[in-house]
PDB file of C-alpha atoms in Angstrom:
ATOM      1  CA  MET A   1      19.364  19.022  -3.078  1.00 83.00           C
ATOM      2  CA  GLU A   2      18.509  21.099  -6.117  1.00 89.00           C
ATOM      3  CA  PRO A   3      14.749  21.550  -6.593  1.00 91.00           C
ATOM      4  CA  PRO A   4      13.274  19.084  -9.124  1.00 95.00           C
ATOM      5  CA  VAL A   5      12.592  20.432 -12.596  1.00 93.00           C
ATOM      6  CA  PRO A   6       9.738  18.810 -14.545  1.00 95.00           C
ATOM      7  CA  VAL A   7      10.577  17.707 -18.087  1.00 95.00           C
ATOM      8  CA  SER A   8       8.153  17.410 -20.990  1.00 94.00           C
ATOM      9  CA  GLY A   9       4.926  15.703 -19.953  1.00 94.00           C
ATOM     10  CA  GLU A  10       5.556  16.215 -16.238  1.00 96.00           C
ATOM     11  CA  VAL A  11       4.222  18.445 -13.482  1.00 97.00           C
ATOM     12  CA  LEU A  12       5.824  19.797 -10.347  1.00 97.00           C
ATOM     13  CA  VAL A  13       3.970  19.063  -7.120  1.00 98.00           C
ATOM     14  CA  ASP A  14       4.390  20.848  -3.805  1.00 98.00           C
ATOM     15  CA  VAL A  15       4.149  17.902  -1.436  1.00 98.00           C
ATOM     16  CA  ARG A  16       1.905  18.486   1.563  1.00 98.00           C
ATOM     17  CA  ARG A  17       1.695  15.073   3.228  1.00 98.00           C
ATOM     18  CA  ALA A  18       3.611  11.812   2.694  1.00 98.00           C
ATOM     19  CA  GLY A  19       3.479   8.443   4.397  1.00 98.00           C
ATOM     20  CA  ILE A  20       6.430   6.373   5.567  1.00 97.00           C
ATOM     21  CA  CYS A  21       6.124   2.836   4.206  1.00 95.00           C
ATOM     22  CA  GLY A  22       7.841  -0.383   5.194  1.00 94.00           C
ATOM     23  CA  THR A  23       9.605  -0.197   1.832  1.00 95.00           C
ATOM     24  CA  ASP A  24      11.087   3.162   2.862  1.00 96.00           C
ATOM     25  CA  PHE A  25      12.474   1.584   6.029  1.00 95.00           C
ATOM     26  CA  GLU A  26      14.013  -1.243   3.983  1.00 94.00           C
ATOM     27  CA  LEU A  27      15.597   1.214   1.569  1.00 96.00           C
ATOM     28  CA  PHE A  28      17.005   3.148   4.531  1.00 95.00           C
ATOM     29  CA  THR A  29      18.465   0.038   6.205  1.00 94.00           C
ATOM     30  CA  GLY A  30      19.652  -1.586   2.971  1.00 95.00           C
ATOM     31  CA  GLU A  31      17.392  -4.629   3.285  1.00 92.00           C
ATOM     32  CA  MET A  32      15.234  -3.841   0.238  1.00 92.00           C
ATOM     33  CA  PRO A  33      15.768  -6.555  -2.431  1.00 91.00           C
ATOM     34  CA  TYR A  34      15.870  -3.952  -5.228  1.00 94.00           C
ATOM     35  CA  LEU A  35      19.171  -2.734  -3.774  1.00 95.00           C
ATOM     36  CA  HIS A  36      20.664  -6.194  -4.242  1.00 94.00           C
ATOM     37  CA  ASP A  37      19.274  -7.067  -7.674  1.00 93.00           C
ATOM     38  CA  GLY A  38      20.257  -3.803  -9.371  1.00 95.00           C
ATOM     39  CA  ASN A  39      16.804  -2.186  -9.537  1.00 95.00           C
ATOM     40  CA  ALA A  40      17.728   0.510  -7.004  1.00 96.00           C
ATOM     41  CA  ALA A  41      20.929   2.201  -5.906  1.00 96.00           C
ATOM     42  CA  TYR A  42      22.077   4.966  -3.593  1.00 97.00           C
ATOM     43  CA  PRO A  43      21.697   7.917  -3.564  1.00 95.00           C
ATOM     44  CA  LEU A  44      17.929   7.563  -3.649  1.00 94.00           C
ATOM     45  CA  ARG A  45      15.200   9.995  -2.639  1.00 96.00           C
ATOM     46  CA  ILE A  46      12.473   7.851  -1.101  1.00 97.00           C
ATOM     47  CA  GLY A  47       8.699   8.343  -0.702  1.00 98.00           C
ATOM     48  CA  HIS A  48       5.785   6.913  -2.704  1.00 98.00           C
ATOM     49  CA  GLU A  49       2.721   7.530  -0.476  1.00 98.00           C
ATOM     50  CA  TRP A  50       1.953  11.195  -1.001  1.00 98.00           C
ATOM     51  CA  MET A  51      -0.380  14.028  -1.866  1.00 98.00           C
ATOM     52  CA  GLY A  52       0.183  17.658  -2.733  1.00 98.00           C
ATOM     53  CA  THR A  53      -0.720  20.554  -4.990  1.00 98.00           C
ATOM     54  CA  VAL A  54       0.440  21.011  -8.572  1.00 97.00           C
ATOM     55  CA  SER A  55       2.515  24.198  -8.775  1.00 96.00           C
ATOM     56  CA  ALA A  56       3.983  24.074 -12.298  1.00 95.00           C
ATOM     57  CA  VAL A  57       3.665  22.150 -15.551  1.00 95.00           C
ATOM     58  CA  ALA A  58       6.146  21.461 -18.323  1.00 94.00           C
ATOM     59  CA  ASP A  59       5.486  21.215 -22.048  1.00 86.00           C
ATOM     60  CA  GLY A  60       3.005  18.479 -22.847  1.00 77.00           C
ATOM     61  CA  ALA A  61       1.105  18.803 -19.549  1.00 75.00           C
ATOM     62  CA  ASP A  62      -2.269  20.535 -19.278  1.00 78.00           C
ATOM     63  CA  GLN A  63      -2.297  23.903 -17.503  1.00 81.00           C
ATOM     64  CA  PRO A  64      -5.606  23.172 -15.688  1.00 91.00           C
ATOM     65  CA  TRP A  65      -3.669  20.892 -13.329  1.00 95.00           C
ATOM     66  CA  ILE A  66      -2.063  23.928 -11.658  1.00 96.00           C
ATOM     67  CA  GLY A  67      -3.473  24.457  -8.173  1.00 96.00           C
ATOM     68  CA  ARG A  68      -5.190  21.073  -7.984  1.00 97.00           C
ATOM     69  CA  ARG A  69      -4.777  18.698  -5.065  1.00 98.00           C
ATOM     70  CA  VAL A  70      -3.467  15.385  -6.370  1.00 98.00           C
ATOM     71  CA  THR A  71      -1.845  12.081  -5.630  1.00 98.00           C
ATOM     72  CA  GLY A  72      -0.172   9.847  -8.155  1.00 98.00           C
ATOM     73  CA  ASP A  73       0.591   6.340  -9.342  1.00 98.00           C
ATOM     74  CA  THR A  74       3.874   4.947  -8.026  1.00 98.00           C
ATOM     75  CA  MET A  75       4.296   2.578 -10.979  1.00 98.00           C
ATOM     76  CA  ILE A  76       5.432   4.408 -14.108  1.00 98.00           C
ATOM     77  CA  GLY A  77       5.741   2.180 -17.163  1.00 97.00           C
ATOM     78  CA  CYS A  78       7.575   2.876 -20.393  1.00 96.00           C
ATOM     79  CA  GLY A  79       4.255   3.348 -22.234  1.00 95.00           C
ATOM     80  CA  ASN A  80       5.429   1.517 -25.334  1.00 96.00           C
ATOM     81  CA  CYS A  81       5.815  -2.181 -24.536  1.00 97.00           C
ATOM     82  CA  GLU A  82       3.116  -4.837 -24.892  1.00 98.00           C
ATOM     83  CA  ARG A  83       2.396  -4.856 -21.149  1.00 98.00           C
ATOM     84  CA  CYS A  84       1.875  -1.089 -21.047  1.00 97.00           C
ATOM     85  CA  ARG A  85      -0.321  -1.167 -24.141  1.00 97.00           C
ATOM     86  CA  HIS A  86      -2.562  -3.801 -22.527  1.00 97.00           C
ATOM     87  CA  GLY A  87      -2.979  -2.046 -19.177  1.00 95.00           C
ATOM     88  CA  PHE A  88      -0.196  -3.781 -17.251  1.00 97.00           C
ATOM     89  CA  HIS A  89       2.165  -0.831 -16.856  1.00 97.00           C
ATOM     90  CA  HIS A  90       2.635  -1.726 -13.184  1.00 98.00           C
ATOM     91  CA  VAL A  91       4.620  -4.806 -14.242  1.00 98.00           C
ATOM     92  CA  CYS A  92       6.390  -3.205 -17.199  1.00 98.00           C
ATOM     93  CA  ALA A  93       9.921  -4.599 -17.368  1.00 97.00           C
ATOM     94  CA  PHE A  94      11.218  -1.074 -17.960  1.00 97.00           C
ATOM     95  CA  ARG A  95       9.122   0.651 -15.292  1.00 98.00           C
ATOM     96  CA  VAL A  96      10.381   3.017 -12.664  1.00 98.00           C
ATOM     97  CA  GLU A  97       8.723   3.227  -9.267  1.00 98.00           C
ATOM     98  CA  LEU A  98       8.565   6.639  -7.650  1.00 98.00           C
ATOM     99  CA  GLY A  99      11.051   6.744  -4.805  1.00 98.00           C
ATOM    100  CA  VAL A 100      11.684   3.016  -5.053  1.00 98.00           C
ATOM    101  CA  ARG A 101      12.926   1.597  -8.353  1.00 97.00           C
ATOM    102  CA  GLY A 102      15.038   2.894 -11.183  1.00 96.00           C
ATOM    103  CA  GLY A 103      16.299   6.050  -9.494  1.00 94.00           C
ATOM    104  CA  ARG A 104      13.085   8.067  -9.827  1.00 96.00           C
ATOM    105  CA  PRO A 105      13.201  10.678  -6.996  1.00 97.00           C
ATOM    106  CA  GLY A 106      10.379  10.224  -4.506  1.00 97.00           C
ATOM    107  CA  ALA A 107       8.010  12.393  -2.518  1.00 98.00           C
ATOM    108  CA  LEU A 108       9.596  12.597   0.927  1.00 97.00           C
ATOM    109  CA  ALA A 109      10.717  16.080  -0.048  1.00 97.00           C
ATOM    110  CA  GLU A 110       9.265  19.556  -0.429  1.00 97.00           C
ATOM    111  CA  GLN A 111       8.596  18.949  -4.139  1.00 98.00           C
ATOM    112  CA  VAL A 112       8.381  16.057  -6.556  1.00 98.00           C
ATOM    113  CA  ALA A 113       8.195  15.909 -10.354  1.00 98.00           C
ATOM    114  CA  VAL A 114       5.836  13.284 -11.776  1.00 97.00           C
ATOM    115  CA  PRO A 115       4.354  12.446 -15.174  1.00 96.00           C
ATOM    116  CA  VAL A 116       0.979  14.079 -15.730  1.00 96.00           C
ATOM    117  CA  SER A 117      -0.271  10.676 -16.872  1.00 95.00           C
ATOM    118  CA  SER A 118       0.234   9.347 -13.318  1.00 97.00           C
ATOM    119  CA  LEU A 119      -1.872  12.015 -11.587  1.00 97.00           C
ATOM    120  CA  HIS A 120      -5.162  11.387  -9.798  1.00 98.00           C
ATOM    121  CA  ALA A 121      -7.155  14.393  -8.595  1.00 98.00           C
ATOM    122  CA  LEU A 122      -8.287  14.478  -4.972  1.00 98.00           C
ATOM    123  CA  PRO A 123     -11.741  15.867  -4.154  1.00 98.00           C
ATOM    124  CA  ASP A 124     -12.124  18.187  -1.173  1.00 97.00           C
ATOM    125  CA  ALA A 125     -13.778  15.365   0.765  1.00 98.00           C
ATOM    126  CA  VAL A 126     -10.410  13.554   0.861  1.00 98.00           C
ATOM    127  CA  ASP A 127      -8.220  15.495   3.290  1.00 98.00           C
ATOM    128  CA  ASP A 128      -4.427  15.511   3.285  1.00 98.00           C
ATOM    129  CA  ALA A 129      -4.020  12.576   5.678  1.00 98.00           C
ATOM    130  CA  ALA A 130      -6.383  10.384   3.666  1.00 98.00           C
ATOM    131  CA  GLY A 131      -4.846  11.576   0.400  1.00 98.00           C
ATOM    132  CA  ALA A 132      -1.450  10.282   1.476  1.00 98.00           C
ATOM    133  CA  LEU A 133      -3.075   6.902   2.200  1.00 98.00           C
ATOM    134  CA  VAL A 134      -4.501   6.447  -1.306  1.00 98.00           C
ATOM    135  CA  GLU A 135      -1.464   4.473  -2.502  1.00 98.00           C
ATOM    136  CA  PRO A 136      -1.563   1.803   0.239  1.00 98.00           C
ATOM    137  CA  GLY A 137      -5.351   1.938  -0.043  1.00 98.00           C
ATOM    138  CA  GLY A 138      -5.118   1.025  -3.716  1.00 98.00           C
ATOM    139  CA  ASN A 139      -3.104  -2.072  -2.863  1.00 98.00           C
ATOM    140  CA  ALA A 140      -5.700  -3.044  -0.275  1.00 98.00           C
ATOM    141  CA  TRP A 141      -8.630  -2.390  -2.627  1.00 98.00           C
ATOM    142  CA  ARG A 142      -7.033  -4.614  -5.275  1.00 98.00           C
ATOM    143  CA  SER A 143      -6.467  -7.340  -2.664  1.00 98.00           C
ATOM    144  CA  VAL A 144     -10.097  -7.363  -1.547  1.00 98.00           C
ATOM    145  CA  ASP A 145     -11.294  -7.251  -5.140  1.00 98.00           C
ATOM    146  CA  ALA A 146      -9.072 -10.241  -5.962  1.00 98.00           C
ATOM    147  CA  ALA A 147     -10.524 -12.229  -3.065  1.00 98.00           C
ATOM    148  CA  GLN A 148     -13.861 -12.365  -4.966  1.00 98.00           C
ATOM    149  CA  LEU A 149     -16.083 -12.519  -1.913  1.00 98.00           C
ATOM    150  CA  ARG A 150     -19.820 -12.073  -1.708  1.00 98.00           C
ATOM    151  CA  ARG A 151     -21.663 -10.128   0.971  1.00 98.00           C
ATOM    152  CA  GLY A 152     -21.823 -12.095   4.216  1.00 98.00           C
ATOM    153  CA  GLU A 153     -18.888 -14.380   3.416  1.00 98.00           C
ATOM    154  CA  ARG A 154     -15.939 -14.748   5.763  1.00 98.00           C
ATOM    155  CA  LEU A 155     -12.482 -13.258   5.132  1.00 98.00           C
ATOM    156  CA  LEU A 156      -9.322 -13.926   7.116  1.00 99.00           C
ATOM    157  CA  ILE A 157      -6.523 -11.345   6.858  1.00 98.00           C
ATOM    158  CA  LEU A 158      -3.055 -12.338   8.009  1.00 98.00           C
ATOM    159  CA  GLY A 159      -1.197  -9.320   9.395  1.00 98.00           C
ATOM    160  CA  PRO A 160      -2.788  -6.297  11.167  1.00 97.00           C
ATOM    161  CA  GLY A 161      -0.461  -3.668   9.666  1.00 97.00           C
ATOM    162  CA  THR A 162      -1.453  -0.768   7.418  1.00 98.00           C
ATOM    163  CA  ILE A 163      -2.287  -2.888   4.355  1.00 98.00           C
ATOM    164  CA  GLY A 164      -4.052  -5.561   6.386  1.00 98.00           C
ATOM    165  CA  LEU A 165      -6.228  -3.022   8.197  1.00 98.00           C
ATOM    166  CA  LEU A 166      -7.045  -1.197   4.967  1.00 98.00           C
ATOM    167  CA  CYS A 167      -8.059  -4.544   3.454  1.00 98.00           C
ATOM    168  CA  ALA A 168     -10.316  -5.049   6.453  1.00 98.00           C
ATOM    169  CA  MET A 169     -11.887  -1.630   5.936  1.00 98.00           C
ATOM    170  CA  PHE A 170     -12.646  -2.220   2.269  1.00 98.00           C
ATOM    171  CA  ALA A 171     -13.985  -5.699   2.975  1.00 98.00           C
ATOM    172  CA  ARG A 172     -16.270  -4.467   5.767  1.00 98.00           C
ATOM    173  CA  ALA A 173     -17.566  -1.722   3.460  1.00 98.00           C
ATOM    174  CA  ALA A 174     -18.498  -4.491   1.002  1.00 98.00           C
ATOM    175  CA  GLY A 175     -20.511  -6.369   3.644  1.00 98.00           C
ATOM    176  CA  VAL A 176     -17.923  -9.097   4.256  1.00 98.00           C
ATOM    177  CA  GLU A 177     -17.362 -10.710   7.681  1.00 98.00           C
ATOM    178  CA  VAL A 178     -13.810  -9.635   8.582  1.00 98.00           C
ATOM    179  CA  HIS A 179     -11.314 -11.455  10.789  1.00 98.00           C
ATOM    180  CA  LEU A 180      -7.633 -10.671  11.397  1.00 98.00           C
ATOM    181  CA  LEU A 181      -4.776 -12.857  12.593  1.00 98.00           C
ATOM    182  CA  GLY A 182      -1.616 -11.466  14.196  1.00 98.00           C
ATOM    183  CA  ARG A 183       0.924 -11.792  16.969  1.00 96.00           C
ATOM    184  CA  PRO A 184       0.031 -10.633  20.495  1.00 96.00           C
ATOM    185  CA  GLY A 185       1.043  -7.043  21.110  1.00 95.00           C
ATOM    186  CA  MET A 186       0.237  -3.425  20.354  1.00 94.00           C
ATOM    187  CA  SER A 187      -0.655  -3.989  16.687  1.00 94.00           C
ATOM    188  CA  LEU A 188      -3.211  -6.647  17.524  1.00 96.00           C
ATOM    189  CA  ASP A 189      -4.613  -4.585  20.395  1.00 97.00           C
ATOM    190  CA  PHE A 190      -5.076  -1.641  18.037  1.00 97.00           C
ATOM    191  CA  ALA A 191      -6.799  -3.904  15.503  1.00 97.00           C
ATOM    192  CA  ARG A 192      -9.239  -5.018  18.199  1.00 97.00           C
ATOM    193  CA  SER A 193     -10.085  -1.401  18.965  1.00 97.00           C
ATOM    194  CA  LEU A 194     -11.454  -0.966  15.421  1.00 97.00           C
ATOM    195  CA  GLY A 195     -14.250  -3.456  16.014  1.00 96.00           C
ATOM    196  CA  TRP A 196     -13.797  -6.308  13.530  1.00 98.00           C
ATOM    197  CA  ASP A 197     -15.813  -9.514  13.650  1.00 97.00           C
ATOM    198  CA  GLY A 198     -12.813 -11.361  15.056  1.00 98.00           C
ATOM    199  CA  VAL A 199      -9.178 -10.676  15.944  1.00 98.00           C
ATOM    200  CA  TRP A 200      -7.110 -13.762  16.677  1.00 98.00           C
ATOM    201  CA  THR A 201      -3.692 -15.187  17.403  1.00 98.00           C
ATOM    202  CA  ALA A 202      -2.420 -18.497  16.065  1.00 96.00           C
ATOM    203  CA  ASP A 203      -3.372 -20.097  19.392  1.00 96.00           C
ATOM    204  CA  ASP A 204      -7.058 -19.150  19.364  1.00 97.00           C
ATOM    205  CA  LEU A 205      -7.951 -18.980  15.652  1.00 98.00           C
ATOM    206  CA  PRO A 206     -11.354 -20.684  15.293  1.00 98.00           C
ATOM    207  CA  ASP A 207     -11.791 -23.711  13.046  1.00 97.00           C
ATOM    208  CA  VAL A 208     -14.368 -22.245  10.671  1.00 98.00           C
ATOM    209  CA  PRO A 209     -14.570 -22.039   6.865  1.00 98.00           C
ATOM    210  CA  TRP A 210     -12.497 -19.143   5.490  1.00 98.00           C
ATOM    211  CA  HIS A 211     -13.969 -18.136   2.157  1.00 98.00           C
ATOM    212  CA  ALA A 212     -10.833 -16.169   1.272  1.00 99.00           C
ATOM    213  CA  VAL A 213      -7.493 -15.428   2.906  1.00 98.00           C
ATOM    214  CA  ILE A 214      -5.391 -12.317   2.308  1.00 99.00           C
ATOM    215  CA  ASP A 215      -1.768 -12.585   3.401  1.00 98.00           C
ATOM    216  CA  ALA A 216      -0.692  -9.032   4.264  1.00 98.00           C
ATOM    217  CA  SER A 217       2.108 -10.140   6.569  1.00 97.00           C
ATOM    218  CA  ASN A 218       5.885 -10.331   6.251  1.00 94.00           C
ATOM    219  CA  ALA A 219       6.163 -13.752   7.893  1.00 96.00           C
ATOM    220  CA  PRO A 220       7.727 -16.349   5.557  1.00 96.00           C
ATOM    221  CA  GLU A 221       5.641 -19.202   6.992  1.00 97.00           C
ATOM    222  CA  LEU A 222       2.238 -17.576   6.487  1.00 98.00           C
ATOM    223  CA  PRO A 223       1.776 -17.943   2.684  1.00 98.00           C
ATOM    224  CA  ALA A 224       1.701 -21.727   3.125  1.00 98.00           C
ATOM    225  CA  ARG A 225      -0.609 -21.375   6.124  1.00 98.00           C
ATOM    226  CA  ALA A 226      -2.977 -19.243   4.058  1.00 98.00           C
ATOM    227  CA  HIS A 227      -3.384 -22.059   1.531  1.00 98.00           C
ATOM    228  CA  GLU A 228      -3.974 -24.556   4.303  1.00 98.00           C
ATOM    229  CA  LEU A 229      -6.700 -22.407   5.860  1.00 98.00           C
ATOM    230  CA  VAL A 230      -8.695 -21.300   2.812  1.00 98.00           C
ATOM    231  CA  GLU A 231     -11.765 -23.197   1.684  1.00 98.00           C
ATOM    232  CA  PRO A 232     -11.321 -25.358  -1.446  1.00 98.00           C
ATOM    233  CA  GLY A 233     -12.169 -23.585  -4.675  1.00 98.00           C
ATOM    234  CA  ARG A 234     -11.565 -20.152  -3.178  1.00 98.00           C
ATOM    235  CA  HIS A 235      -8.898 -17.436  -3.393  1.00 98.00           C
ATOM    236  CA  VAL A 236      -5.688 -16.672  -1.516  1.00 98.00           C
ATOM    237  CA  VAL A 237      -4.303 -13.174  -2.111  1.00 98.00           C
ATOM    238  CA  HIS A 238      -0.622 -12.438  -1.521  1.00 98.00           C
ATOM    239  CA  VAL A 239       0.083  -8.740  -0.929  1.00 98.00           C
ATOM    240  CA  GLY A 240       2.645  -9.056   1.876  1.00 96.00           C
ATOM    241  CA  LEU A 241       6.309  -9.832   1.269  1.00 92.00           C
ATOM    242  CA  ALA A 242       8.701 -11.613   3.586  1.00 90.00           C
ATOM    243  CA  GLY A 243      12.390 -10.830   3.761  1.00 84.00           C
ATOM    244  CA  SER A 244      13.225 -14.445   2.937  1.00 89.00           C
ATOM    245  CA  PRO A 245      11.651 -16.960   0.524  1.00 92.00           C
ATOM    246  CA  SER A 246       8.255 -18.406   1.337  1.00 95.00           C
ATOM    247  CA  PHE A 247       7.447 -21.961   0.293  1.00 95.00           C
ATOM    248  CA  VAL A 248       3.985 -23.136  -0.726  1.00 96.00           C
ATOM    249  CA  ASP A 249       3.275 -26.754  -1.660  1.00 96.00           C
ATOM    250  CA  SER A 250       1.742 -26.651  -5.146  1.00 96.00           C
ATOM    251  CA  ARG A 251      -0.085 -29.896  -4.340  1.00 97.00           C
ATOM    252  CA  THR A 252      -2.134 -27.970  -1.794  1.00 97.00           C
ATOM    253  CA  ILE A 253      -3.086 -25.417  -4.444  1.00 97.00           C
ATOM    254  CA  ALA A 254      -3.976 -28.055  -7.032  1.00 98.00           C
ATOM    255  CA  LEU A 255      -5.788 -30.539  -4.804  1.00 98.00           C
ATOM    256  CA  LYS A 256      -7.851 -27.773  -3.175  1.00 98.00           C
ATOM    257  CA  ASP A 257      -8.437 -26.049  -6.536  1.00 98.00           C
ATOM    258  CA  VAL A 258      -7.295 -22.778  -4.970  1.00 98.00           C
ATOM    259  CA  THR A 259      -6.605 -19.609  -6.936  1.00 98.00           C
ATOM    260  CA  ALA A 260      -3.487 -17.764  -5.751  1.00 98.00           C
ATOM    261  CA  VAL A 261      -3.318 -14.079  -6.676  1.00 98.00           C
ATOM    262  CA  GLY A 262      -0.310 -11.765  -6.331  1.00 98.00           C
ATOM    263  CA  ILE A 263      -0.724  -8.009  -5.862  1.00 98.00           C
ATOM    264  CA  LEU A 264       2.013  -5.585  -6.935  1.00 97.00           C
ATOM    265  CA  GLY A 265       1.144  -1.923  -6.871  1.00 96.00           C
ATOM    266  CA  ALA A 266      -1.976   0.151  -6.410  1.00 98.00           C
ATOM    267  CA  SER A 267      -2.456   1.321 -10.006  1.00 98.00           C
ATOM    268  CA  ALA A 268      -5.771  -0.332 -10.823  1.00 98.00           C
ATOM    269  CA  GLY A 269      -7.214   0.500  -7.403  1.00 98.00           C
ATOM    270  CA  LEU A 270      -6.431   4.198  -7.068  1.00 98.00           C
ATOM    271  CA  ASP A 271      -9.677   5.615  -8.476  1.00 98.00           C
ATOM    272  CA  SER A 272     -11.842   3.217  -6.464  1.00 98.00           C
ATOM    273  CA  THR A 273      -9.878   4.039  -3.324  1.00 98.00           C
ATOM    274  CA  ILE A 274     -10.312   7.783  -3.791  1.00 98.00           C
ATOM    275  CA  ALA A 275     -14.050   7.267  -4.330  1.00 98.00           C
ATOM    276  CA  ALA A 276     -14.391   5.189  -1.140  1.00 98.00           C
ATOM    277  CA  PHE A 277     -12.437   7.727   0.901  1.00 98.00           C
ATOM    278  CA  ALA A 278     -14.516  10.571  -0.549  1.00 98.00           C
ATOM    279  CA  ASP A 279     -17.937   9.021   0.148  1.00 98.00           C
ATOM    280  CA  GLY A 280     -16.933   7.959   3.664  1.00 98.00           C
ATOM    281  CA  SER A 281     -17.475   4.234   3.164  1.00 98.00           C
ATOM    282  CA  VAL A 282     -13.821   3.807   4.133  1.00 98.00           C
ATOM    283  CA  ASP A 283     -12.067   6.185   6.541  1.00 98.00           C
ATOM    284  CA  PRO A 284      -8.348   5.360   6.752  1.00 98.00           C
ATOM    285  CA  ARG A 285      -7.361   8.239   9.042  1.00 98.00           C
ATOM    286  CA  PRO A 286      -7.493   6.271  12.326  1.00 98.00           C
ATOM    287  CA  LEU A 287      -4.460   4.343  11.043  1.00 98.00           C
ATOM    288  CA  VAL A 288      -2.279   7.470  11.286  1.00 98.00           C
ATOM    289  CA  SER A 289      -0.551   7.447  14.662  1.00 97.00           C
ATOM    290  CA  THR A 290       1.258  10.778  14.332  1.00 97.00           C
ATOM    291  CA  THR A 291       3.030  13.106  11.951  1.00 96.00           C
ATOM    292  CA  THR A 292       6.627  14.229  11.865  1.00 96.00           C
ATOM    293  CA  SER A 293       8.581  16.789   9.877  1.00 96.00           C
ATOM    294  CA  LEU A 294      11.124  16.241   7.130  1.00 96.00           C
ATOM    295  CA  GLU A 295      13.758  17.166   9.702  1.00 95.00           C
ATOM    296  CA  GLY A 296      12.430  14.448  12.006  1.00 95.00           C
ATOM    297  CA  LEU A 297      12.276  11.816   9.296  1.00 95.00           C
ATOM    298  CA  PRO A 298      15.812  10.377   9.729  1.00 95.00           C
ATOM    299  CA  GLU A 299      15.172   9.577  13.387  1.00 95.00           C
ATOM    300  CA  VAL A 300      11.943   7.789  12.509  1.00 96.00           C
ATOM    301  CA  LEU A 301      13.672   5.752   9.783  1.00 96.00           C
ATOM    302  CA  ALA A 302      16.373   4.852  12.278  1.00 94.00           C
ATOM    303  CA  GLY A 303      13.729   3.474  14.637  1.00 92.00           C
ATOM    304  CA  THR A 304      13.074   6.346  17.052  1.00 92.00           C
ATOM    305  CA  HIS A 305       9.339   6.989  17.104  1.00 85.00           C
ATOM    306  CA  PRO A 306       7.869  10.391  17.997  1.00 86.00           C
ATOM    307  CA  LYS A 307       6.914  10.665  21.670  1.00 86.00           C
ATOM    308  CA  ASP A 308       3.321  11.579  20.817  1.00 88.00           C
ATOM    309  CA  ARG A 309       2.809   8.526  18.634  1.00 93.00           C
ATOM    310  CA  GLY A 310      -0.576   6.855  18.978  1.00 94.00           C
ATOM    311  CA  PRO A 311      -1.383   3.169  18.502  1.00 95.00           C
ATOM    312  CA  GLY A 312      -1.957   3.236  14.724  1.00 97.00           C
ATOM    313  CA  PRO A 313       0.606   1.711  12.353  1.00 97.00           C
ATOM    314  CA  LYS A 314       1.200   4.675  10.007  1.00 98.00           C
ATOM    315  CA  ILE A 315       3.493   7.663  10.505  1.00 97.00           C
ATOM    316  CA  GLN A 316       3.144  10.504   8.037  1.00 98.00           C
ATOM    317  CA  VAL A 317       5.348  13.483   7.236  1.00 98.00           C
ATOM    318  CA  ASP A 318       3.752  16.915   7.285  1.00 97.00           C
ATOM    319  CA  VAL A 319       6.066  18.650   4.843  1.00 95.00           C
ATOM    320  CA  ALA A 320       5.135  22.138   6.097  1.00 90.00           C
ATOM    321  CA  ALA A 321       5.958  21.248   9.713  1.00 89.00           C
ATOM    322  CA  ARG A 322       9.156  22.434  11.344  1.00 74.00           C
TER     323      ARG A 322
END
């Protein structure tokens, strides 16, 4: 591939670390819905969980960015429509999503060009591994914020994957009692090793009041279960997506006076995530099971995991590795 060339208002970033997301796997296998509804098409350069160092700027971008460690917003709105003008660029109808939607080349590469307006500086206290977890962290921070819990209240998270565990970390940092629900196996065993208040399967989930439920799973039956489990008058947050439609009975929502919140994108949570990673209140690095190289990436996407992989859910690419 030819090296990317930043256009006006953009910077060029030398990528140092990038995460492999479930969305990247779906784009690789062809299962990603965007491929079927016209929002994405091959060829596509994937990668939207990343950090790196700014190496060049184009016209309209400030020179002081050169040499700075950064990450960036995946969701890039048009900047002109009503949604963008009111702070909802992440749902702009004309948005592109880095490495995902609209053909914008992503960050699983040596370099990536991004708008300067999407950049977020990384302090030295946020190392490369944590920096490449800011994007999923932003989704998790927004999910916990949307749950509207007070200190000491009880949260149930459905799905012990990367987003679910990051939600648990942010919730615990806020003084919330954290429980996770998952299927028996390695993911649930790893979740237990992180010391939450409770880690359960469907067979042993206790019958207690759940003051909020976050669905971070990809199981089509769990959105409805979340609304059944949550306390009346409380919040259910949907950040996970199933590969097939999920059905929720609106009578359950209305008769329980439940608020259902959808989360798309990390935009509004990026700064808060960086701050939590920097001050140590949330340390996402245990979630990284191993790193691979760009040369090793195709095998990982095809389902062959590195032999040295640990129990965590996240594989990252060390772009400098060979």
